[in-house]
Amino acid sequence: MDAIIETKKLTKQFGGLVAVNQVDFTLERGEVRGLIGPNGSGKTTLINLITGVYEPSSGQVLFDGEDITGWTPNRIAQRGILRTFQIPRLFGDMNLLENMLIPRFADFTLDYWRHYSQAVKRADDLLEMAGLIHLRDHAAKTLSGGQKALLQIARGFIVENISIFFLDEPFAGVNIVVKETIMQIIKRMAAEGVTFLLVSHEMISIRQTCPRVTVLAEGAIIAQGSMDEIVSQAHVIDAYLGG
């Protein structure tokens, strides 16, 4: 095992609600893992804890063996740990190219003019990969929901040191063409060494994309394995059906 992300007894409480309950979770370098579970099971909260959006109530988050518990989101992102949101967070009045370049130049140590042409070339390549290059100069607010999802994902890859990408419901509310494009992007970037964790209720897309799946229920991991291995487990079925 080559763990790139590891959590130890990770817990998050909101008042009397335990959203994530002493979770021991390992994400191996280079894998594309699915994270599934019924609504309210703690999936997004787990991502928020790992990426610094929430501070844990207790427990640890390790990245390549280094304790990053309690780090701010920007510090975590600078280490190459990126994430998307269920509702894409874009700069609506900026065009697609400008949206792509913002993460690249969030590192203020970079010489803007020295790196600009290289960054534009990379942004154009990523927009081409996402099927959005023809909209390069359009404002992000004019995009459809599926196009916004693609832009949010493509934008993450402009960060040169990206090592992990957490995708929160990437297939939700998009048509089959966008879903297939997203799956192809994931496969291509995984082949280039990016590790993925996909949160999704789209079981067919998860089955097609993720060799291994982790199941959360009531803030705890209840199963791990291939989709074929977990779908027939009685406690997984009970978690979804309320048994």
PDB file of C-alpha atoms in Angstrom:
ATOM      1  CA  MET A   1       0.000   0.000   0.000  1.00  0.00           C
ATOM      2  CA  ASP A   2       1.167   3.509  -0.868  1.00  0.00           C
ATOM      3  CA  ALA A   3      -1.156   5.809   1.058  1.00  0.00           C
ATOM      4  CA  ILE A   4      -1.323   9.370  -0.217  1.00  0.00           C
ATOM      5  CA  ILE A   5      -4.214  10.343   2.088  1.00  0.00           C
ATOM      6  CA  GLU A   6      -4.913   8.734   5.436  1.00  0.00           C
ATOM      7  CA  THR A   7      -7.349   9.682   8.162  1.00  0.00           C
ATOM      8  CA  LYS A   8      -7.121   8.403  11.717  1.00  0.00           C
ATOM      9  CA  LYS A   9     -10.185   8.401  13.957  1.00  0.00           C
ATOM     10  CA  LEU A  10     -11.404  11.473  12.059  1.00  0.00           C
ATOM     11  CA  THR A  11     -14.486  12.940  13.714  1.00  0.00           C
ATOM     12  CA  LYS A  12     -16.714  15.950  13.130  1.00  0.00           C
ATOM     13  CA  GLN A  13     -19.537  16.971  15.437  1.00  0.00           C
ATOM     14  CA  PHE A  14     -22.088  19.696  14.838  1.00  0.00           C
ATOM     15  CA  GLY A  15     -23.615  20.187  18.263  1.00  0.00           C
ATOM     16  CA  GLY A  16     -25.131  16.832  19.151  1.00  0.00           C
ATOM     17  CA  LEU A  17     -24.855  15.472  15.594  1.00  0.00           C
ATOM     18  CA  VAL A  18     -21.840  13.306  14.782  1.00  0.00           C
ATOM     19  CA  ALA A  19     -21.473  13.760  11.021  1.00  0.00           C
ATOM     20  CA  VAL A  20     -18.192  11.819  10.713  1.00  0.00           C
ATOM     21  CA  ASN A  21     -17.488   9.259  13.398  1.00  0.00           C
ATOM     22  CA  GLN A  22     -13.887   8.121  14.010  1.00  0.00           C
ATOM     23  CA  VAL A  23     -13.235   7.337  10.355  1.00  0.00           C
ATOM     24  CA  ASP A  24     -10.051   5.472   9.434  1.00  0.00           C
ATOM     25  CA  PHE A  25      -9.727   5.940   5.691  1.00  0.00           C
ATOM     26  CA  THR A  26      -6.860   5.351   3.273  1.00  0.00           C
ATOM     27  CA  LEU A  27      -6.623   6.579  -0.313  1.00  0.00           C
ATOM     28  CA  GLU A  28      -3.824   4.964  -2.262  1.00  0.00           C
ATOM     29  CA  ARG A  29      -1.639   6.842  -4.694  1.00  0.00           C
ATOM     30  CA  GLY A  30      -2.842   6.642  -8.284  1.00  0.00           C
ATOM     31  CA  GLU A  31      -6.245   5.105  -7.644  1.00  0.00           C
ATOM     32  CA  VAL A  32      -9.682   6.310  -8.678  1.00  0.00           C
ATOM     33  CA  ARG A  33     -11.882   5.606  -5.660  1.00  0.00           C
ATOM     34  CA  GLY A  34     -15.629   6.022  -5.344  1.00  0.00           C
ATOM     35  CA  LEU A  35     -17.255   7.252  -2.142  1.00  0.00           C
ATOM     36  CA  ILE A  36     -20.936   6.414  -1.899  1.00  0.00           C
ATOM     37  CA  GLY A  37     -23.644   6.297   0.734  1.00  0.00           C
ATOM     38  CA  PRO A  38     -27.180   7.480   1.439  1.00  0.00           C
ATOM     39  CA  ASN A  39     -27.995  11.168   1.865  1.00  0.00           C
ATOM     40  CA  GLY A  40     -26.629  12.543   5.118  1.00  0.00           C
ATOM     41  CA  SER A  41     -24.043   9.787   5.503  1.00  0.00           C
ATOM     42  CA  GLY A  42     -21.111  12.218   5.813  1.00  0.00           C
ATOM     43  CA  LYS A  43     -19.520  11.988   2.375  1.00  0.00           C
ATOM     44  CA  THR A  44     -19.158  15.708   1.671  1.00  0.00           C
ATOM     45  CA  THR A  45     -18.263  16.362   5.311  1.00  0.00           C
ATOM     46  CA  LEU A  46     -15.382  13.890   5.001  1.00  0.00           C
ATOM     47  CA  ILE A  47     -14.065  15.737   1.943  1.00  0.00           C
ATOM     48  CA  ASN A  48     -14.506  19.062   3.745  1.00  0.00           C
ATOM     49  CA  LEU A  49     -12.407  17.770   6.643  1.00  0.00           C
ATOM     50  CA  ILE A  50      -9.614  16.494   4.409  1.00  0.00           C
ATOM     51  CA  THR A  51      -9.492  19.695   2.328  1.00  0.00           C
ATOM     52  CA  GLY A  52      -9.623  22.077   5.290  1.00  0.00           C
ATOM     53  CA  VAL A  53     -13.116  23.495   4.790  1.00  0.00           C
ATOM     54  CA  TYR A  54     -14.013  22.104   8.224  1.00  0.00           C
ATOM     55  CA  GLU A  55     -11.715  21.653  11.198  1.00  0.00           C
ATOM     56  CA  PRO A  56     -12.041  18.194  12.769  1.00  0.00           C
ATOM     57  CA  SER A  57     -13.475  17.777  16.233  1.00  0.00           C
ATOM     58  CA  SER A  58     -10.822  15.107  16.728  1.00  0.00           C
ATOM     59  CA  GLY A  59      -8.590  12.798  14.724  1.00  0.00           C
ATOM     60  CA  GLN A  60      -5.917  13.329  12.085  1.00  0.00           C
ATOM     61  CA  VAL A  61      -5.509  13.846   8.351  1.00  0.00           C
ATOM     62  CA  LEU A  62      -2.203  12.759   6.816  1.00  0.00           C
ATOM     63  CA  PHE A  63      -0.930  13.631   3.336  1.00  0.00           C
ATOM     64  CA  ASP A  64       2.081  11.569   2.263  1.00  0.00           C
ATOM     65  CA  GLY A  65       2.616  10.852   5.942  1.00  0.00           C
ATOM     66  CA  GLU A  66       2.594  14.525   6.948  1.00  0.00           C
ATOM     67  CA  ASP A  67      -0.020  15.698   9.441  1.00  0.00           C
ATOM     68  CA  ILE A  68      -2.129  18.370   7.720  1.00  0.00           C
ATOM     69  CA  THR A  69      -4.929  18.389  10.295  1.00  0.00           C
ATOM     70  CA  GLY A  70      -6.364  21.873  10.699  1.00  0.00           C
ATOM     71  CA  TRP A  71      -4.503  23.386   7.744  1.00  0.00           C
ATOM     72  CA  THR A  72      -6.366  26.110   5.877  1.00  0.00           C
ATOM     73  CA  PRO A  73      -7.894  25.239   2.476  1.00  0.00           C
ATOM     74  CA  ASN A  74      -5.469  27.470   0.560  1.00  0.00           C
ATOM     75  CA  ARG A  75      -2.448  25.870   2.241  1.00  0.00           C
ATOM     76  CA  ILE A  76      -3.789  22.412   1.443  1.00  0.00           C
ATOM     77  CA  ALA A  77      -4.477  23.415  -2.180  1.00  0.00           C
ATOM     78  CA  GLN A  78      -0.918  24.687  -2.509  1.00  0.00           C
ATOM     79  CA  ARG A  79       0.231  21.153  -1.734  1.00  0.00           C
ATOM     80  CA  GLY A  80      -1.686  19.868  -4.763  1.00  0.00           C
ATOM     81  CA  ILE A  81      -4.861  18.679  -3.024  1.00  0.00           C
ATOM     82  CA  LEU A  82      -7.773  20.053  -5.069  1.00  0.00           C
ATOM     83  CA  ARG A  83     -11.548  19.657  -4.895  1.00  0.00           C
ATOM     84  CA  THR A  84     -14.750  20.602  -6.649  1.00  0.00           C
ATOM     85  CA  PHE A  85     -18.111  21.517  -5.121  1.00  0.00           C
ATOM     86  CA  GLN A  86     -21.574  20.147  -5.786  1.00  0.00           C
ATOM     87  CA  ILE A  87     -22.578  23.567  -7.118  1.00  0.00           C
ATOM     88  CA  PRO A  88     -19.700  24.846  -9.309  1.00  0.00           C
ATOM     89  CA  ARG A  89     -17.993  27.901  -7.853  1.00  0.00           C
ATOM     90  CA  LEU A  90     -16.971  30.005 -10.811  1.00  0.00           C
ATOM     91  CA  PHE A  91     -16.356  33.694 -11.491  1.00  0.00           C
ATOM     92  CA  GLY A  92     -19.464  34.350 -13.538  1.00  0.00           C
ATOM     93  CA  ASP A  93     -18.478  37.681 -15.065  1.00  0.00           C
ATOM     94  CA  MET A  94     -15.055  36.400 -16.133  1.00  0.00           C
ATOM     95  CA  ASN A  95     -14.594  34.416 -19.312  1.00  0.00           C
ATOM     96  CA  LEU A  96     -13.533  30.784 -19.361  1.00  0.00           C
ATOM     97  CA  LEU A  97      -9.862  31.525 -19.955  1.00  0.00           C
ATOM     98  CA  GLU A  98      -9.762  33.936 -17.022  1.00  0.00           C
ATOM     99  CA  ASN A  99     -11.454  31.372 -14.788  1.00  0.00           C
ATOM    100  CA  MET A 100      -8.832  28.824 -15.812  1.00  0.00           C
ATOM    101  CA  LEU A 101      -5.908  31.124 -15.054  1.00  0.00           C
ATOM    102  CA  ILE A 102      -6.952  32.199 -11.545  1.00  0.00           C
ATOM    103  CA  PRO A 103      -5.759  29.031  -9.746  1.00  0.00           C
ATOM    104  CA  ARG A 104      -2.486  29.121 -11.694  1.00  0.00           C
ATOM    105  CA  PHE A 105      -1.622  32.587 -10.434  1.00  0.00           C
ATOM    106  CA  ALA A 106      -2.963  32.186  -6.907  1.00  0.00           C
ATOM    107  CA  ASP A 107       0.688  31.440  -6.113  1.00  0.00           C
ATOM    108  CA  PHE A 108       1.958  34.996  -5.741  1.00  0.00           C
ATOM    109  CA  THR A 109       5.577  33.860  -5.891  1.00  0.00           C
ATOM    110  CA  LEU A 110       5.213  33.300  -9.635  1.00  0.00           C
ATOM    111  CA  ASP A 111       6.408  35.899 -12.114  1.00  0.00           C
ATOM    112  CA  TYR A 112       3.124  36.600 -13.920  1.00  0.00           C
ATOM    113  CA  TRP A 113       4.558  37.822 -17.218  1.00  0.00           C
ATOM    114  CA  ARG A 114       7.185  35.092 -17.361  1.00  0.00           C
ATOM    115  CA  HIS A 115       4.611  32.316 -16.924  1.00  0.00           C
ATOM    116  CA  TYR A 116       1.604  33.854 -18.667  1.00  0.00           C
ATOM    117  CA  SER A 117       1.999  32.454 -22.196  1.00  0.00           C
ATOM    118  CA  GLN A 118       2.753  28.975 -20.870  1.00  0.00           C
ATOM    119  CA  ALA A 119      -0.301  29.145 -18.587  1.00  0.00           C
ATOM    120  CA  VAL A 120      -2.564  30.230 -21.462  1.00  0.00           C
ATOM    121  CA  LYS A 121      -1.332  27.320 -23.576  1.00  0.00           C
ATOM    122  CA  ARG A 122      -2.063  24.900 -20.740  1.00  0.00           C
ATOM    123  CA  ALA A 123      -5.500  26.454 -20.171  1.00  0.00           C
ATOM    124  CA  ASP A 124      -6.362  26.138 -23.861  1.00  0.00           C
ATOM    125  CA  ASP A 125      -5.282  22.480 -23.854  1.00  0.00           C
ATOM    126  CA  LEU A 126      -7.498  21.781 -20.848  1.00  0.00           C
ATOM    127  CA  LEU A 127     -10.463  23.625 -22.360  1.00  0.00           C
ATOM    128  CA  GLU A 128      -9.985  21.554 -25.510  1.00  0.00           C
ATOM    129  CA  MET A 129      -9.951  18.380 -23.413  1.00  0.00           C
ATOM    130  CA  ALA A 130     -13.225  19.446 -21.763  1.00  0.00           C
ATOM    131  CA  GLY A 131     -14.867  20.363 -25.075  1.00  0.00           C
ATOM    132  CA  LEU A 132     -15.110  24.029 -24.084  1.00  0.00           C
ATOM    133  CA  ILE A 133     -12.458  25.695 -26.229  1.00  0.00           C
ATOM    134  CA  HIS A 134     -15.099  27.230 -28.531  1.00  0.00           C
ATOM    135  CA  LEU A 135     -16.474  29.098 -25.482  1.00  0.00           C
ATOM    136  CA  ARG A 136     -13.064  30.359 -24.345  1.00  0.00           C
ATOM    137  CA  ASP A 137     -14.014  34.049 -24.474  1.00  0.00           C
ATOM    138  CA  HIS A 138     -17.557  33.676 -23.142  1.00  0.00           C
ATOM    139  CA  ALA A 139     -18.543  34.670 -19.604  1.00  0.00           C
ATOM    140  CA  ALA A 140     -18.802  31.672 -17.278  1.00  0.00           C
ATOM    141  CA  LYS A 141     -22.315  32.708 -16.240  1.00  0.00           C
ATOM    142  CA  THR A 142     -23.560  31.977 -19.768  1.00  0.00           C
ATOM    143  CA  LEU A 143     -22.656  28.288 -19.550  1.00  0.00           C
ATOM    144  CA  SER A 144     -25.133  25.470 -19.033  1.00  0.00           C
ATOM    145  CA  GLY A 145     -25.007  23.440 -15.830  1.00  0.00           C
ATOM    146  CA  GLY A 146     -23.046  20.674 -17.504  1.00  0.00           C
ATOM    147  CA  GLN A 147     -20.568  23.107 -19.037  1.00  0.00           C
ATOM    148  CA  LYS A 148     -20.024  24.724 -15.641  1.00  0.00           C
ATOM    149  CA  ALA A 149     -19.276  21.296 -14.178  1.00  0.00           C
ATOM    150  CA  LEU A 150     -16.730  20.653 -16.928  1.00  0.00           C
ATOM    151  CA  LEU A 151     -15.076  24.042 -16.427  1.00  0.00           C
ATOM    152  CA  GLN A 152     -14.802  23.482 -12.682  1.00  0.00           C
ATOM    153  CA  ILE A 153     -13.083  20.146 -13.245  1.00  0.00           C
ATOM    154  CA  ALA A 154     -10.788  21.344 -16.038  1.00  0.00           C
ATOM    155  CA  ARG A 155      -9.705  24.327 -13.947  1.00  0.00           C
ATOM    156  CA  GLY A 156      -8.236  22.075 -11.277  1.00  0.00           C
ATOM    157  CA  PHE A 157      -5.678  20.637 -13.643  1.00  0.00           C
ATOM    158  CA  ILE A 158      -4.096  24.046 -14.294  1.00  0.00           C
ATOM    159  CA  VAL A 159      -2.394  23.653 -10.892  1.00  0.00           C
ATOM    160  CA  GLU A 160       0.967  22.206 -11.826  1.00  0.00           C
ATOM    161  CA  ASN A 161       1.537  20.116  -8.700  1.00  0.00           C
ATOM    162  CA  ILE A 162      -1.943  18.595  -8.505  1.00  0.00           C
ATOM    163  CA  SER A 163      -1.719  15.171  -6.916  1.00  0.00           C
ATOM    164  CA  ILE A 164      -5.248  14.528  -5.610  1.00  0.00           C
ATOM    165  CA  PHE A 165      -8.602  15.664  -6.950  1.00  0.00           C
ATOM    166  CA  PHE A 166     -11.757  15.269  -4.857  1.00  0.00           C
ATOM    167  CA  LEU A 167     -14.848  15.480  -7.071  1.00  0.00           C
ATOM    168  CA  ASP A 168     -18.105  16.093  -5.188  1.00  0.00           C
ATOM    169  CA  GLU A 169     -21.092  14.834  -7.216  1.00  0.00           C
ATOM    170  CA  PRO A 170     -19.463  15.427 -10.627  1.00  0.00           C
ATOM    171  CA  PHE A 171     -22.213  13.544 -12.502  1.00  0.00           C
ATOM    172  CA  ALA A 172     -25.210  15.164 -10.819  1.00  0.00           C
ATOM    173  CA  GLY A 173     -27.674  16.954 -13.098  1.00  0.00           C
ATOM    174  CA  VAL A 174     -25.641  16.608 -16.290  1.00  0.00           C
ATOM    175  CA  ASN A 175     -26.521  14.844 -19.538  1.00  0.00           C
ATOM    176  CA  ILE A 176     -24.959  11.626 -20.794  1.00  0.00           C
ATOM    177  CA  VAL A 177     -22.520  13.422 -23.111  1.00  0.00           C
ATOM    178  CA  VAL A 178     -21.118  15.490 -20.220  1.00  0.00           C
ATOM    179  CA  LYS A 179     -20.938  12.384 -18.006  1.00  0.00           C
ATOM    180  CA  GLU A 180     -18.932  10.544 -20.642  1.00  0.00           C
ATOM    181  CA  THR A 181     -16.628  13.556 -21.079  1.00  0.00           C
ATOM    182  CA  ILE A 182     -16.024  13.727 -17.323  1.00  0.00           C
ATOM    183  CA  MET A 183     -15.248   9.998 -17.189  1.00  0.00           C
ATOM    184  CA  GLN A 184     -12.786  10.341 -20.071  1.00  0.00           C
ATOM    185  CA  ILE A 185     -11.086  13.297 -18.345  1.00  0.00           C
ATOM    186  CA  ILE A 186     -10.737  11.284 -15.140  1.00  0.00           C
ATOM    187  CA  LYS A 187      -9.248   8.307 -16.983  1.00  0.00           C
ATOM    188  CA  ARG A 188      -6.822  10.524 -18.897  1.00  0.00           C
ATOM    189  CA  MET A 189      -5.608  12.443 -15.842  1.00  0.00           C
ATOM    190  CA  ALA A 190      -5.407   9.297 -13.722  1.00  0.00           C
ATOM    191  CA  ALA A 191      -3.078   7.883 -16.367  1.00  0.00           C
ATOM    192  CA  GLU A 192      -0.939  10.990 -15.831  1.00  0.00           C
ATOM    193  CA  GLY A 193      -0.681  10.250 -12.101  1.00  0.00           C
ATOM    194  CA  VAL A 194      -3.559  12.157 -10.487  1.00  0.00           C
ATOM    195  CA  THR A 195      -5.339  10.360  -7.638  1.00  0.00           C
ATOM    196  CA  PHE A 196      -9.136  10.750  -7.503  1.00  0.00           C
ATOM    197  CA  LEU A 197     -11.901  10.385  -4.947  1.00  0.00           C
ATOM    198  CA  LEU A 198     -15.391  10.650  -6.456  1.00  0.00           C
ATOM    199  CA  VAL A 199     -18.460  11.292  -4.314  1.00  0.00           C
ATOM    200  CA  SER A 200     -21.543  10.347  -6.279  1.00  0.00           C
ATOM    201  CA  HIS A 201     -25.038   8.876  -6.189  1.00  0.00           C
ATOM    202  CA  GLU A 202     -24.651   7.873  -9.854  1.00  0.00           C
ATOM    203  CA  MET A 203     -23.960   4.172  -9.371  1.00  0.00           C
ATOM    204  CA  ILE A 204     -23.567   3.370 -13.056  1.00  0.00           C
ATOM    205  CA  SER A 205     -20.933   6.088 -13.505  1.00  0.00           C
ATOM    206  CA  ILE A 206     -19.118   4.992 -10.338  1.00  0.00           C
ATOM    207  CA  ARG A 207     -19.125   1.372 -11.504  1.00  0.00           C
ATOM    208  CA  GLN A 208     -17.638   2.408 -14.866  1.00  0.00           C
ATOM    209  CA  THR A 209     -15.007   4.699 -13.367  1.00  0.00           C
ATOM    210  CA  CYS A 210     -13.937   3.379  -9.948  1.00  0.00           C
ATOM    211  CA  PRO A 211     -12.357  -0.061  -9.396  1.00  0.00           C
ATOM    212  CA  ARG A 212     -12.780   0.375  -5.624  1.00  0.00           C
ATOM    213  CA  VAL A 213     -15.612   1.926  -3.652  1.00  0.00           C
ATOM    214  CA  THR A 214     -15.981   3.000  -0.032  1.00  0.00           C
ATOM    215  CA  VAL A 215     -19.448   3.107   1.541  1.00  0.00           C
ATOM    216  CA  LEU A 216     -20.330   5.578   4.310  1.00  0.00           C
ATOM    217  CA  ALA A 217     -23.443   5.382   6.479  1.00  0.00           C
ATOM    218  CA  GLU A 218     -24.204   7.524   9.522  1.00  0.00           C
ATOM    219  CA  GLY A 219     -20.692   8.931   9.445  1.00  0.00           C
ATOM    220  CA  ALA A 220     -18.862   5.594   9.465  1.00  0.00           C
ATOM    221  CA  ILE A 221     -17.316   3.315   6.835  1.00  0.00           C
ATOM    222  CA  ILE A 222     -19.447   0.181   6.515  1.00  0.00           C
ATOM    223  CA  ALA A 223     -17.952  -1.450   3.413  1.00  0.00           C
ATOM    224  CA  GLN A 224     -15.082  -1.250   0.929  1.00  0.00           C
ATOM    225  CA  GLY A 225     -14.320  -3.150  -2.251  1.00  0.00           C
ATOM    226  CA  SER A 226     -15.430  -3.343  -5.860  1.00  0.00           C
ATOM    227  CA  MET A 227     -18.977  -2.307  -6.702  1.00  0.00           C
ATOM    228  CA  ASP A 228     -19.843  -5.938  -7.416  1.00  0.00           C
ATOM    229  CA  GLU A 229     -18.564  -6.948  -3.989  1.00  0.00           C
ATOM    230  CA  ILE A 230     -20.477  -4.350  -1.985  1.00  0.00           C
ATOM    231  CA  VAL A 231     -23.870  -4.156  -3.713  1.00  0.00           C
ATOM    232  CA  SER A 232     -24.953  -7.556  -2.429  1.00  0.00           C
ATOM    233  CA  GLN A 233     -23.916  -6.977   1.188  1.00  0.00           C
ATOM    234  CA  ALA A 234     -26.963  -6.930   3.435  1.00  0.00           C
ATOM    235  CA  HIS A 235     -25.789  -4.067   5.658  1.00  0.00           C
ATOM    236  CA  VAL A 236     -25.127  -1.877   2.596  1.00  0.00           C
ATOM    237  CA  ILE A 237     -28.623  -2.572   1.275  1.00  0.00           C
ATOM    238  CA  ASP A 238     -30.072  -1.834   4.721  1.00  0.00           C
ATOM    239  CA  ALA A 239     -28.201   1.498   4.862  1.00  0.00           C
ATOM    240  CA  TYR A 240     -29.845   2.622   1.620  1.00  0.00           C
ATOM    241  CA  LEU A 241     -33.272   1.194   2.296  1.00  0.00           C
ATOM    242  CA  GLY A 242     -33.424   2.058   5.989  1.00  0.00           C
ATOM    243  CA  GLY A 243     -33.484  -1.503   7.218  1.00  0.00           C
TER     244      GLY A 243
END
